[in-house]
């Protein structure tokens, strides 16, 4: 059997209005974290874009980071991060560390 990995992609473009990001936070991201907290048998990898993280840091009055930290500490969530500006990724030199 092939291994299967569930990856949730949390992304908002860097030029997006913060009010829209807050709407997405309240209607999508926080409810999804609630579901994961209520179902400890569920395991996911969450891809967090740098642009979303910058925006969430500017929005007051939410506990997104605390909830996510709890899920990571419980071993339910693994974090995968992607760059702020995706079109620049192919221009990034490959570095191999040994």
Short mmCIF file of C-alpha atoms in Angstrom, two decimals:
data_model
loop_
_atom_site.label_atom_id
_atom_site.label_comp_id
_atom_site.label_asym_id
_atom_site.label_seq_id
_atom_site.Cartn_x
_atom_site.Cartn_y
_atom_site.Cartn_z
CA UNK A 1 0.00 0.00 0.00
CA UNK A 2 1.22 3.49 -0.81
CA UNK A 3 1.57 5.95 2.07
CA UNK A 4 -0.87 8.85 1.95
CA UNK A 5 -0.32 12.31 3.36
CA UNK A 6 -3.12 14.81 3.92
CA UNK A 7 -1.84 18.33 3.25
CA UNK A 8 -4.00 21.38 3.91
CA UNK A 9 -2.84 24.53 2.12
CA UNK A 10 -3.45 27.73 4.09
CA UNK A 11 -2.66 30.62 1.75
CA UNK A 12 -3.69 34.20 1.14
CA UNK A 13 -1.95 36.41 -1.42
CA UNK A 14 0.46 39.04 -0.07
CA UNK A 15 -1.54 41.92 -1.57
CA UNK A 16 -4.87 40.87 -0.08
CA UNK A 17 -6.88 43.22 2.12
CA UNK A 18 -6.64 42.30 5.82
CA UNK A 19 -10.42 42.43 6.22
CA UNK A 20 -10.78 39.61 3.69
CA UNK A 21 -8.03 37.60 5.38
CA UNK A 22 -9.85 38.02 8.70
CA UNK A 23 -13.07 36.76 7.10
CA UNK A 24 -11.24 33.67 5.83
CA UNK A 25 -9.63 33.21 9.25
CA UNK A 26 -12.99 33.28 11.04
CA UNK A 27 -14.97 31.26 8.48
CA UNK A 28 -12.39 28.66 7.46
CA UNK A 29 -9.08 28.39 9.31
CA UNK A 30 -10.32 28.64 12.92
CA UNK A 31 -13.31 26.29 12.38
CA UNK A 32 -10.97 23.75 10.78
CA UNK A 33 -8.60 23.93 13.75
CA UNK A 34 -11.64 23.44 16.03
CA UNK A 35 -12.53 20.25 14.16
CA UNK A 36 -8.98 18.95 14.50
CA UNK A 37 -8.96 19.72 18.24
CA UNK A 38 -12.19 17.77 18.69
CA UNK A 39 -10.85 14.77 16.73
CA UNK A 40 -7.41 13.86 18.11
CA UNK A 41 -7.22 10.81 15.84
CA UNK A 42 -7.03 13.12 12.78
CA UNK A 43 -3.53 13.94 11.53
CA UNK A 44 -2.64 16.47 8.85
CA UNK A 45 0.23 18.44 7.43
CA UNK A 46 -0.62 22.12 7.10
CA UNK A 47 1.20 24.26 4.57
CA UNK A 48 1.38 27.84 5.82
CA UNK A 49 2.41 30.51 3.34
CA UNK A 50 4.64 33.30 4.54
CA UNK A 51 2.19 35.89 3.24
CA UNK A 52 -0.61 34.42 5.34
CA UNK A 53 1.56 34.34 8.47
CA UNK A 54 2.44 38.02 8.02
CA UNK A 55 -1.23 38.91 7.65
CA UNK A 56 -2.38 36.84 10.63
CA UNK A 57 0.22 38.57 12.81
CA UNK A 58 -1.42 41.91 11.96
CA UNK A 59 -4.97 40.79 12.84
CA UNK A 60 -5.72 41.23 16.55
CA UNK A 61 -7.97 39.17 18.80
CA UNK A 62 -7.62 35.61 17.53
CA UNK A 63 -5.91 32.51 18.88
CA UNK A 64 -4.87 30.88 15.59
CA UNK A 65 -1.21 30.50 16.59
CA UNK A 66 -2.05 29.11 20.03
CA UNK A 67 -4.46 26.53 18.59
CA UNK A 68 -1.94 25.51 15.95
CA UNK A 69 0.80 25.20 18.57
CA UNK A 70 -1.43 22.91 20.65
CA UNK A 71 -2.10 20.67 17.65
CA UNK A 72 1.62 20.48 16.84
CA UNK A 73 2.45 19.63 20.47
CA UNK A 74 -0.19 16.87 20.42
CA UNK A 75 1.49 15.41 17.33
CA UNK A 76 -1.63 15.94 15.25
CA UNK A 77 -0.28 18.54 12.89
CA UNK A 78 2.99 18.86 11.05
CA UNK A 79 3.91 22.24 9.57
CA UNK A 80 5.09 22.77 6.02
CA UNK A 81 5.96 26.31 4.98
CA UNK A 82 5.96 27.93 1.56
CA UNK A 83 7.45 31.25 0.44
CA UNK A 84 5.70 34.60 0.39
CA UNK A 85 6.23 35.18 -3.31
CA UNK A 86 5.76 31.91 -5.20
CA UNK A 87 6.92 33.21 -8.63
CA UNK A 88 10.41 33.82 -7.19
CA UNK A 89 10.87 30.24 -6.00
CA UNK A 90 12.25 28.92 -9.32
CA UNK A 91 14.92 31.66 -9.19
CA UNK A 92 16.19 30.53 -5.78
CA UNK A 93 19.52 28.68 -6.03
CA UNK A 94 19.56 25.08 -4.85
CA UNK A 95 21.69 24.57 -1.75
CA UNK A 96 22.62 21.09 -0.59
CA UNK A 97 23.89 20.81 2.96
CA UNK A 98 25.74 17.76 4.18
#
